[in-house]
Coordinates of N, CA and C in Angstrom, one line a residue:
M37 N 0.8 -1.2 0.0 CA 0.0 0.0 0.0 C 0.9 1.2 0.0
S38 N 0.4 2.3 -0.7 CA 1.2 3.5 -0.9 C 1.0 4.3 0.4
E39 N 2.2 4.9 0.9 CA 2.2 5.8 2.0 C 2.9 7.1 1.6
V40 N 2.2 8.2 1.9 CA 2.8 9.5 1.5 C 3.0 10.4 2.8
R41 N 4.1 10.9 2.9 CA 4.4 11.9 4.0 C 3.9 13.3 3.6
I42 N 3.2 13.9 4.5 CA 2.7 15.2 4.2 C 2.7 16.1 5.4
A43 N 3.1 17.4 5.2 CA 3.3 18.3 6.3 C 2.0 19.1 6.6
A44 N 1.6 19.0 7.9 CA 0.4 19.7 8.3 C 0.7 20.9 9.1
E45 N -0.2 21.9 9.1 CA -0.1 23.1 10.0 C -1.4 23.2 10.7
P46 N -1.4 23.6 12.0 CA -2.7 23.8 12.8 C -3.4 25.0 12.2
R47 N -4.8 24.9 12.2 CA -5.6 26.0 11.8 C -6.3 26.6 13.1
T48 N -6.2 27.9 13.2 CA -6.9 28.6 14.3 C -8.0 29.5 13.9
E49 N -8.1 29.7 12.6 CA -9.2 30.5 12.1 C -10.2 29.6 11.3
F50 N -11.5 29.9 11.5 CA -12.5 29.0 10.9 C -13.5 29.9 10.1
G51 N -14.4 29.2 9.4 CA -15.4 30.0 8.6 C -15.0 30.0 7.1
K52 N -15.9 30.5 6.3 CA -15.7 30.5 4.8 C -14.5 31.5 4.5
G53 N -14.5 32.6 5.1 CA -13.4 33.6 4.8 C -12.0 33.0 5.1
A54 N -11.9 32.4 6.3 CA -10.6 31.8 6.7 C -10.3 30.6 5.7
A55 N -11.3 29.8 5.3 CA -11.0 28.7 4.4 C -10.5 29.3 3.0
R56 N -11.1 30.4 2.6 CA -10.7 31.0 1.3 C -9.2 31.5 1.4
R57 N -8.9 32.1 2.5 CA -7.5 32.5 2.7 C -6.5 31.4 2.7
T58 N -6.9 30.3 3.3 CA -6.1 29.1 3.4 C -5.8 28.6 2.0
R59 N -6.9 28.5 1.2 CA -6.8 28.0 -0.2 C -5.9 29.0 -1.1
R60 N -6.1 30.3 -0.9 CA -5.3 31.2 -1.6 C -3.8 31.1 -1.3
A61 N -3.5 30.6 -0.1 CA -2.1 30.3 0.3 C -1.6 29.0 -0.3
G62 N -2.4 28.3 -1.1 CA -2.0 27.1 -1.7 C -2.1 25.9 -0.7
R63 N -3.0 26.0 0.3 CA -3.2 24.9 1.2 C -4.7 24.5 1.3
V64 N -5.0 23.4 1.8 CA -6.3 22.8 1.9 C -6.8 22.7 3.3
P65 N -7.9 23.2 3.7 CA -8.4 23.0 5.1 C -8.7 21.5 5.3
A66 N -8.4 21.0 6.5 CA -8.7 19.6 6.7 C -9.0 19.4 8.2
V67 N -9.7 18.3 8.5 CA -10.0 17.9 9.9 C -9.4 16.5 10.1
L68 N -8.7 16.3 11.1 CA -8.1 15.0 11.5 C -8.9 14.5 12.7
Y69 N -9.5 13.3 12.6 CA -10.3 12.8 13.7 C -10.2 11.3 13.8
G70 N -10.7 10.8 15.0 CA -10.7 9.3 15.2 C -10.1 8.9 16.5
H71 N -10.3 7.6 16.9 CA -9.8 7.0 18.1 C -10.2 7.8 19.3
G72 N -11.4 8.4 19.3 CA -12.0 9.1 20.5 C -11.3 10.4 20.8
T73 N -10.4 10.9 20.0 CA -9.7 12.2 20.2 C -10.6 13.3 19.7
D74 N -10.2 14.5 20.2 CA -10.9 15.7 19.7 C -10.4 16.0 18.3
P75 N -11.3 16.4 17.4 CA -10.9 16.7 16.0 C -9.8 17.8 16.0
Q76 N -8.8 17.6 15.1 CA -7.8 18.6 14.9 C -8.0 19.3 13.6
H77 N -8.1 20.6 13.7 CA -8.3 21.4 12.4 C -6.9 21.8 11.9
I78 N -6.6 21.3 10.7 CA -5.3 21.5 10.1 C -5.4 22.0 8.7
S79 N -4.3 22.3 8.1 CA -4.2 22.6 6.7 C -3.1 21.8 6.1
L80 N -3.2 21.4 4.8 CA -2.2 20.6 4.1 C -1.8 21.2 2.8
P81 N -0.6 21.0 2.3 CA -0.2 21.6 1.1 C -1.0 21.1 -0.1
G82 N -1.6 22.0 -0.8 CA -2.6 21.6 -1.9 C -2.0 20.7 -3.0
H83 N -0.8 21.1 -3.5 CA -0.3 20.3 -4.7 C 0.1 18.9 -4.2
E84 N 0.8 18.8 -3.1 CA 1.2 17.5 -2.6 C 0.0 16.6 -2.3
L85 N -1.1 17.2 -1.7 CA -2.3 16.5 -1.4 C -3.0 16.0 -2.7
M86 N -3.1 16.9 -3.7 CA -3.7 16.5 -4.9 C -3.0 15.3 -5.6
L87 N -1.7 15.3 -5.6 CA -0.9 14.2 -6.1 C -1.1 12.9 -5.3
A88 N -1.2 13.1 -4.0 CA -1.4 11.9 -3.1 C -2.7 11.2 -3.4
L89 N -3.7 12.0 -3.6 CA -5.1 11.5 -3.7 C -5.3 10.8 -5.1
K90 N -4.4 10.9 -6.0 CA -4.5 10.1 -7.2 C -4.4 8.6 -7.0
T91 N -3.9 8.3 -5.8 CA -3.8 6.8 -5.4 C -5.0 6.5 -4.5
S92 N -5.8 5.5 -4.9 CA -6.9 5.1 -4.2 C -6.6 4.7 -2.7
N93 N -7.3 5.2 -1.7 CA -7.1 4.9 -0.3 C -5.6 5.1 0.1
V94 N -5.1 6.2 -0.3 CA -3.7 6.5 0.0 C -3.6 6.6 1.6
L95 N -2.5 6.1 2.1 CA -2.2 6.3 3.6 C -1.3 7.5 3.7
L96 N -1.8 8.5 4.5 CA -1.1 9.7 4.7 C -0.4 9.7 6.1
R97 N 0.9 9.9 6.1 CA 1.7 10.1 7.3 C 1.7 11.6 7.6
V98 N 0.9 12.0 8.5 CA 0.7 13.5 8.7 C 1.8 13.9 9.7
Q99 N 2.6 14.9 9.3 CA 3.8 15.3 10.1 C 3.6 16.8 10.5
G100 N 4.4 17.2 11.5 CA 4.4 18.7 11.8 C 3.5 19.1 12.9
L101 N 2.7 18.1 13.5 CA 1.8 18.4 14.6 C 2.5 18.1 15.9
S102 N 1.9 18.5 17.0 CA 2.5 18.1 18.3 C 2.5 16.6 18.5
G103 N 3.5 16.1 19.0 CA 3.6 14.6 19.2 C 4.2 13.9 18.0
A104 N 4.0 12.6 17.9 CA 4.5 11.8 16.9 C 3.7 12.0 15.6
D105 N 4.2 11.4 14.5 CA 3.5 11.4 13.2 C 2.2 10.7 13.4
E106 N 1.2 11.1 12.6 CA -0.1 10.4 12.6 C -0.4 9.7 11.3
L107 N -1.0 8.5 11.3 CA -1.4 7.9 10.1 C -2.9 8.1 9.9
A108 N -3.2 8.5 8.6 CA -4.6 8.8 8.4 C -5.1 8.4 7.0
L109 N -6.3 8.1 6.8 CA -6.9 7.8 5.5 C -7.9 8.9 5.1
P110 N -7.9 9.3 3.9 CA -8.9 10.3 3.4 C -10.3 9.6 3.5
K111 N -11.3 10.3 4.1 CA -12.6 9.8 4.2 C -13.7 10.6 3.4
D112 N -13.5 11.9 3.4 CA -14.4 12.8 2.7 C -13.7 13.9 2.0
V113 N -13.6 13.8 0.7 CA -12.9 14.8 -0.1 C -13.9 15.7 -0.8
Q114 N -13.8 17.0 -0.5 CA -14.7 18.0 -1.2 C -14.0 18.8 -2.2
R115 N -14.5 18.8 -3.4 CA -13.9 19.5 -4.5 C -14.9 20.6 -5.1
D116 N -14.3 21.6 -5.7 CA -15.1 22.6 -6.3 C -15.8 21.9 -7.5
P117 N -17.2 22.0 -7.6 CA -17.9 21.3 -8.6 C -17.6 21.7 -10.0
V118 N -17.1 23.0 -10.2 CA -16.8 23.5 -11.5 C -15.3 23.3 -11.9
K119 N -14.5 23.9 -11.0 CA -13.0 23.9 -11.3 C -12.3 22.7 -10.8
G120 N -12.9 21.9 -9.9 CA -12.3 20.7 -9.4 C -11.2 20.8 -8.4
F121 N -10.9 22.0 -8.0 CA -9.8 22.1 -7.0 C -10.3 21.6 -5.6
L122 N -9.3 21.2 -4.7 CA -9.7 20.7 -3.4 C -10.2 21.8 -2.5
E123 N -11.3 21.6 -1.9 CA -11.9 22.6 -1.0 C -11.7 22.2 0.5
H124 N -11.8 20.9 0.8 CA -11.7 20.4 2.2 C -11.6 18.9 2.2
I125 N -10.9 18.4 3.2 CA -10.8 17.0 3.3 C -10.9 16.6 4.8
D126 N -11.6 15.4 5.0 CA -11.6 14.8 6.3 C -10.7 13.6 6.4
L127 N -9.9 13.5 7.4 CA -8.9 12.4 7.5 C -9.2 11.6 8.8
L128 N -9.3 10.3 8.6 CA -9.5 9.4 9.7 C -8.2 8.8 10.2
L129 N -8.0 9.0 11.5 CA -6.8 8.4 12.2 C -6.9 6.9 12.2
V130 N -5.8 6.3 11.8 CA -5.7 4.8 11.9 C -4.4 4.4 12.5
K131 N -4.3 3.1 12.9 CA -3.1 2.6 13.5 C -2.7 1.3 12.8
S132 N -1.4 1.0 12.8 CA -1.0 -0.3 12.2 C -1.6 -1.5 12.9
G133 N -2.2 -2.4 12.2 CA -2.9 -3.5 12.8 C -4.4 -3.4 12.9
E134 N -4.8 -2.1 12.8 CA -6.2 -1.8 12.9 C -7.0 -2.2 11.6
K135 N -8.2 -2.7 11.7 CA -9.0 -3.0 10.6 C -9.9 -1.8 10.2
V136 N -10.0 -1.5 8.9 CA -10.8 -0.4 8.5 C -11.7 -0.9 7.3
S137 N -12.8 -0.3 7.1 CA -13.7 -0.6 6.0 C -13.5 0.5 4.9
V138 N -13.2 0.1 3.7 CA -12.9 1.0 2.6 C -13.5 0.4 1.3
E139 N -13.6 1.2 0.3 CA -14.0 0.8 -1.0 C -12.8 0.8 -2.0
I140 N -12.6 -0.3 -2.7 CA -11.4 -0.3 -3.6 C -11.9 -0.5 -5.0
P141 N -11.2 0.0 -6.0 CA -11.7 -0.1 -7.4 C -11.6 -1.5 -7.9
V142 N -12.6 -1.8 -8.8 CA -12.6 -3.1 -9.5 C -12.1 -2.9 -10.9
H143 N -11.0 -3.6 -11.2 CA -10.4 -3.5 -12.5 C -10.6 -4.8 -13.3
L144 N -11.1 -4.6 -14.6 CA -11.4 -5.8 -15.4 C -10.3 -6.0 -16.4
T145 N -10.0 -7.3 -16.6 CA -9.0 -7.7 -17.6 C -9.6 -8.7 -18.6
G146 N -9.0 -8.8 -19.8 CA -9.5 -9.8 -20.7 C -10.7 -9.4 -21.5
E147 N -11.1 -10.2 -22.4 CA -12.2 -9.9 -23.3 C -13.3 -11.0 -23.2
I148 N -14.6 -10.5 -23.2 CA -15.7 -11.4 -23.2 C -15.9 -12.0 -24.6
V149 N -16.8 -13.0 -24.7 CA -17.1 -13.6 -26.0 C -17.8 -12.5 -26.9
S150 N -17.3 -12.4 -28.1 CA -17.9 -11.4 -29.1 C -19.4 -11.6 -29.2
G151 N -20.0 -10.4 -29.4 CA -21.5 -10.4 -29.6 C -22.3 -10.2 -28.4
N152 N -21.5 -10.0 -27.3 CA -22.2 -9.7 -26.0 C -21.8 -8.4 -25.4
R153 N -22.5 -7.9 -24.4 CA -22.2 -6.7 -23.7 C -22.0 -6.9 -22.2
L154 N -20.9 -6.3 -21.7 CA -20.6 -6.4 -20.3 C -21.3 -5.3 -19.5
D155 N -22.1 -5.7 -18.5 CA -22.9 -4.8 -17.7 C -22.3 -4.8 -16.3
Q156 N -21.4 -3.8 -16.0 CA -20.7 -3.8 -14.7 C -21.6 -3.0 -13.7
Q157 N -22.0 -3.6 -12.6 CA -22.8 -3.0 -11.6 C -22.0 -2.4 -10.5
L158 N -20.8 -2.9 -10.2 CA -20.0 -2.3 -9.1 C -18.6 -2.0 -9.7
V159 N -18.3 -0.7 -9.7 CA -17.0 -0.3 -10.1 C -16.0 -0.2 -8.9
Q160 N -16.6 -0.2 -7.7 CA -15.8 -0.3 -6.4 C -16.5 -1.4 -5.6
I161 N -15.7 -2.0 -4.7 CA -16.3 -3.0 -3.8 C -15.8 -2.7 -2.4
A162 N -16.7 -2.8 -1.5 CA -16.4 -2.6 -0.1 C -15.7 -3.8 0.6
V163 N -14.6 -3.5 1.2 CA -13.8 -4.6 1.9 C -13.4 -4.1 3.3
E164 N -12.9 -5.0 4.1 CA -12.3 -4.7 5.4 C -10.9 -5.2 5.3
A165 N -9.9 -4.3 5.6 CA -8.5 -4.7 5.5 C -7.7 -4.0 6.6
E166 N -6.5 -4.5 6.9 CA -5.6 -3.9 7.8 C -5.2 -2.5 7.3
A167 N -5.3 -1.5 8.2 CA -5.1 -0.1 7.7 C -3.9 0.2 6.9
T168 N -2.8 -0.5 7.2 CA -1.6 -0.2 6.5 C -1.3 -1.2 5.3
H169 N -2.3 -2.1 5.0 CA -2.2 -3.0 3.9 C -3.5 -3.1 3.1
I170 N -4.0 -1.9 2.8 CA -5.2 -1.9 1.9 C -4.8 -2.1 0.5
P171 N -5.4 -3.0 -0.2 CA -5.1 -3.2 -1.6 C -5.5 -2.0 -2.5
Q172 N -4.8 -1.6 -3.5 CA -5.2 -0.5 -4.3 C -6.4 -0.8 -5.2
S173 N -6.5 -2.1 -5.5 CA -7.6 -2.5 -6.4 C -7.7 -4.0 -6.4
V174 N -8.8 -4.6 -6.9 CA -8.9 -6.0 -7.2 C -9.2 -6.2 -8.7
E175 N -8.7 -7.3 -9.2 CA -8.8 -7.6 -10.6 C -9.8 -8.7 -10.9
I176 N -10.5 -8.6 -11.9 CA -11.4 -9.7 -12.4 C -11.1 -10.0 -13.8
D177 N -10.8 -11.2 -14.1 CA -10.5 -11.6 -15.5 C -11.9 -12.1 -16.1
V178 N -12.3 -11.4 -17.2 CA -13.6 -11.7 -17.8 C -13.4 -12.5 -19.1
T179 N -12.2 -13.0 -19.3 CA -11.9 -13.7 -20.5 C -12.8 -14.9 -20.7
G180 N -13.5 -14.9 -21.9 CA -14.3 -16.1 -22.2 C -15.7 -16.1 -21.6
L181 N -16.1 -15.0 -20.8 CA -17.4 -15.0 -20.3 C -18.4 -14.8 -21.4
D182 N -19.6 -15.5 -21.3 CA -20.6 -15.5 -22.4 C -21.9 -15.0 -21.8
A183 N -22.9 -14.8 -22.7 CA -24.2 -14.3 -22.3 C -24.8 -15.2 -21.2
G184 N -25.3 -14.6 -20.1 CA -25.8 -15.3 -19.0 C -24.9 -15.5 -17.9
D185 N -23.6 -15.3 -18.1 CA -22.6 -15.4 -17.1 C -22.6 -14.2 -16.1
A186 N -22.3 -14.4 -14.9 CA -22.3 -13.3 -13.9 C -21.3 -13.6 -12.9
I187 N -20.8 -12.5 -12.3 CA -19.8 -12.6 -11.2 C -20.4 -11.8 -10.0
Y188 N -20.4 -12.4 -8.9 CA -20.9 -11.8 -7.6 C -19.7 -11.5 -6.7
A189 N -20.0 -10.8 -5.7 CA -19.0 -10.3 -4.7 C -18.2 -11.5 -4.2
K190 N -18.9 -12.6 -3.9 CA -18.2 -13.8 -3.3 C -17.3 -14.5 -4.3
D191 N -17.4 -14.1 -5.6 CA -16.5 -14.7 -6.6 C -15.2 -13.9 -6.8
V192 N -15.1 -12.7 -6.2 CA -13.9 -11.9 -6.3 C -12.8 -12.4 -5.5
K193 N -11.6 -12.6 -6.1 CA -10.5 -13.1 -5.3 C -9.8 -11.9 -4.6
L194 N -9.8 -12.0 -3.3 CA -9.2 -10.9 -2.5 C -7.9 -11.3 -1.9
P195 N -7.0 -10.4 -1.7 CA -5.7 -10.7 -1.1 C -5.9 -11.3 0.3
T196 N -4.9 -12.0 0.8 CA -4.9 -12.5 2.1 C -5.1 -11.4 3.2
G197 N -6.0 -11.7 4.1 CA -6.2 -10.7 5.2 C -7.3 -9.7 4.9
V198 N -7.8 -9.8 3.6 CA -8.9 -8.8 3.2 C -10.2 -9.6 3.1
T199 N -11.3 -9.0 3.6 CA -12.6 -9.7 3.6 C -13.6 -8.7 3.0
L200 N -14.7 -9.3 2.6 CA -15.8 -8.5 2.0 C -16.5 -7.8 3.1
A201 N -16.9 -6.5 2.7 CA -17.7 -5.7 3.7 C -19.0 -5.4 2.9
V202 N -19.4 -6.3 2.0 CA -20.7 -6.1 1.3 C -21.3 -7.5 1.2
D203 N -22.6 -7.5 0.9 CA -23.3 -8.8 0.7 C -22.6 -9.6 -0.3
E204 N -22.3 -10.9 0.1 CA -21.6 -11.7 -0.9 C -22.3 -12.0 -2.1
D205 N -23.6 -11.9 -2.1 CA -24.4 -12.1 -3.3 C -24.7 -10.8 -4.1
A206 N -24.0 -9.8 -3.8 CA -24.1 -8.5 -4.6 C -23.5 -8.7 -6.0
L207 N -24.3 -8.3 -7.0 CA -23.9 -8.5 -8.4 C -22.8 -7.5 -8.7
V208 N -21.6 -8.0 -9.2 CA -20.5 -7.2 -9.6 C -20.7 -6.9 -11.1
L209 N -20.9 -7.9 -11.9 CA -21.1 -7.7 -13.4 C -21.8 -8.9 -13.9
Q210 N -22.4 -8.7 -15.1 CA -23.1 -9.7 -15.8 C -22.9 -9.5 -17.3
I211 N -23.0 -10.6 -18.1 CA -22.8 -10.6 -19.5 C -24.2 -10.7 -20.2
V212 N -24.5 -9.7 -21.1 CA -25.8 -9.7 -21.7 C -25.6 -9.8 -23.2
A213 N -26.4 -10.6 -23.8 CA -26.3 -10.8 -25.3 C -26.8 -9.6 -26.0
E214 N -26.0 -9.1 -27.0 CA -26.3 -8.0 -27.8 C -27.5 -8.4 -28.7
K215 N -28.4 -7.5 -28.9 CA -29.5 -7.7 -29.9 C -29.0 -7.6 -31.3
T216 N -29.5 -8.5 -32.2 CA -29.1 -8.3 -33.6 C -29.9 -7.2 -34.2
A217 N -29.5 -6.7 -35.4 CA -30.2 -5.7 -36.1 C -31.6 -6.1 -36.3
E218 N -31.8 -7.4 -36.7 CA -33.2 -7.9 -37.0 C -34.0 -7.9 -35.8
Q219 N -33.5 -8.3 -34.6 CA -34.3 -8.2 -33.3 C -34.7 -6.8 -33.0
A220 N -33.7 -5.9 -33.1 CA -34.0 -4.5 -32.8 C -35.1 -3.9 -33.7
E221 N -35.0 -4.2 -35.0 CA -36.0 -3.8 -35.9 C -37.4 -4.4 -35.6
A222 N -37.4 -5.7 -35.2 CA -38.6 -6.4 -34.9 C -39.3 -5.7 -33.7
E223 N -38.5 -5.4 -32.7 CA -39.0 -4.8 -31.5 C -39.6 -3.4 -31.8
L224 N -38.9 -2.7 -32.6 CA -39.4 -1.4 -33.0 C -40.7 -1.5 -33.7
G225 N -40.8 -2.5 -34.6 CA -42.0 -2.7 -35.4 C -43.2 -3.1 -34.5
E226 N -42.9 -3.9 -33.5 CA -44.0 -4.3 -32.6 C -44.4 -3.1 -31.7
G227 N -43.5 -2.3 -31.3 CA -43.8 -1.1 -30.5 C -44.7 -0.1 -31.3
A228 N -44.4 0.0 -32.6 CA -45.1 0.9 -33.4 C -46.5 0.4 -33.7
A229 N -46.6 -0.9 -33.8 CA -48.0 -1.5 -34.0 C -48.8 -1.4 -32.8
E230 N -48.2 -1.5 -31.6 CA -49.0 -1.5 -30.4 C -49.4 -0.1 -30.0
A231 N -48.6 0.9 -30.4 CA -48.9 2.3 -30.0 C -50.0 2.9 -30.9
P232 N -51.1 3.3 -30.4 CA -52.1 3.9 -31.2 C -51.7 5.3 -31.7
S233 N -52.1 5.6 -32.9 CA -51.7 6.9 -33.5 C -52.5 8.0 -32.8
E234 N -52.1 9.3 -32.9 CA -52.8 10.4 -32.2 C -54.2 10.5 -32.8
A235 N -54.3 10.2 -34.1 CA -55.7 10.3 -34.7 C -56.6 9.3 -34.2
S236 N -56.0 8.0 -34.0 CA -56.9 7.0 -33.5 C -57.3 7.2 -32.1
A237 N -56.3 7.8 -31.3 CA -56.6 8.1 -29.9 C -57.7 9.1 -29.8
A238 N -57.6 10.1 -30.7 CA -58.6 11.2 -30.7 C -60.0 10.7 -31.1
E239 N -60.0 9.8 -32.1 CA -61.3 9.2 -32.5 C -61.9 8.4 -31.4
A240 N -61.0 7.6 -30.7 CA -61.5 6.8 -29.6 C -62.1 7.7 -28.5
A241 N -61.5 8.8 -28.3 CA -62.0 9.7 -27.2 C -63.4 10.3 -27.6
E242 N -63.6 10.5 -28.9 CA -65.0 11.0 -29.3 C -66.0 10.0 -29.1

């Protein structure tokens, strides 16, 4: 699992105005919480944080605060809906050996049987893992899957020490047969035949 060291600074000013000043200085307002401690209001360097967050479930080693370094996981990342810059982040304190629930990306490899369509229901899957050994993703090989085949959460191969945190019967993906041009045209024709014209509907209303 990826670990990134990042320097934090305490925040003593709060509110929208203070948050804007923090962001103008190139830093991101953040809250560090967990383990029954009082929340710590801090700021983090914006560029370094943005790069770190490109890794799913990155483990941050927060430095510069009183006491020893703190390990934390990003739990709630707020971005500007238009420009996409980081507005605020919540960090959850974790310890080595501690189990945490996270969602990890599902990556697909291989090719399904030609003439079918892959319908992926879960692009991320919830798991429980040791805080310092969270897998960055899980892979599913779809090679040779044909119409009617499906993969459920219980079918996903997880690394040692990682367990599902979702219903094992949750559908991850299924393979659906593509309709032929003739089938699509036939369905369109049936729909047109069943739908009454506006003129017919008006006559029926009279």
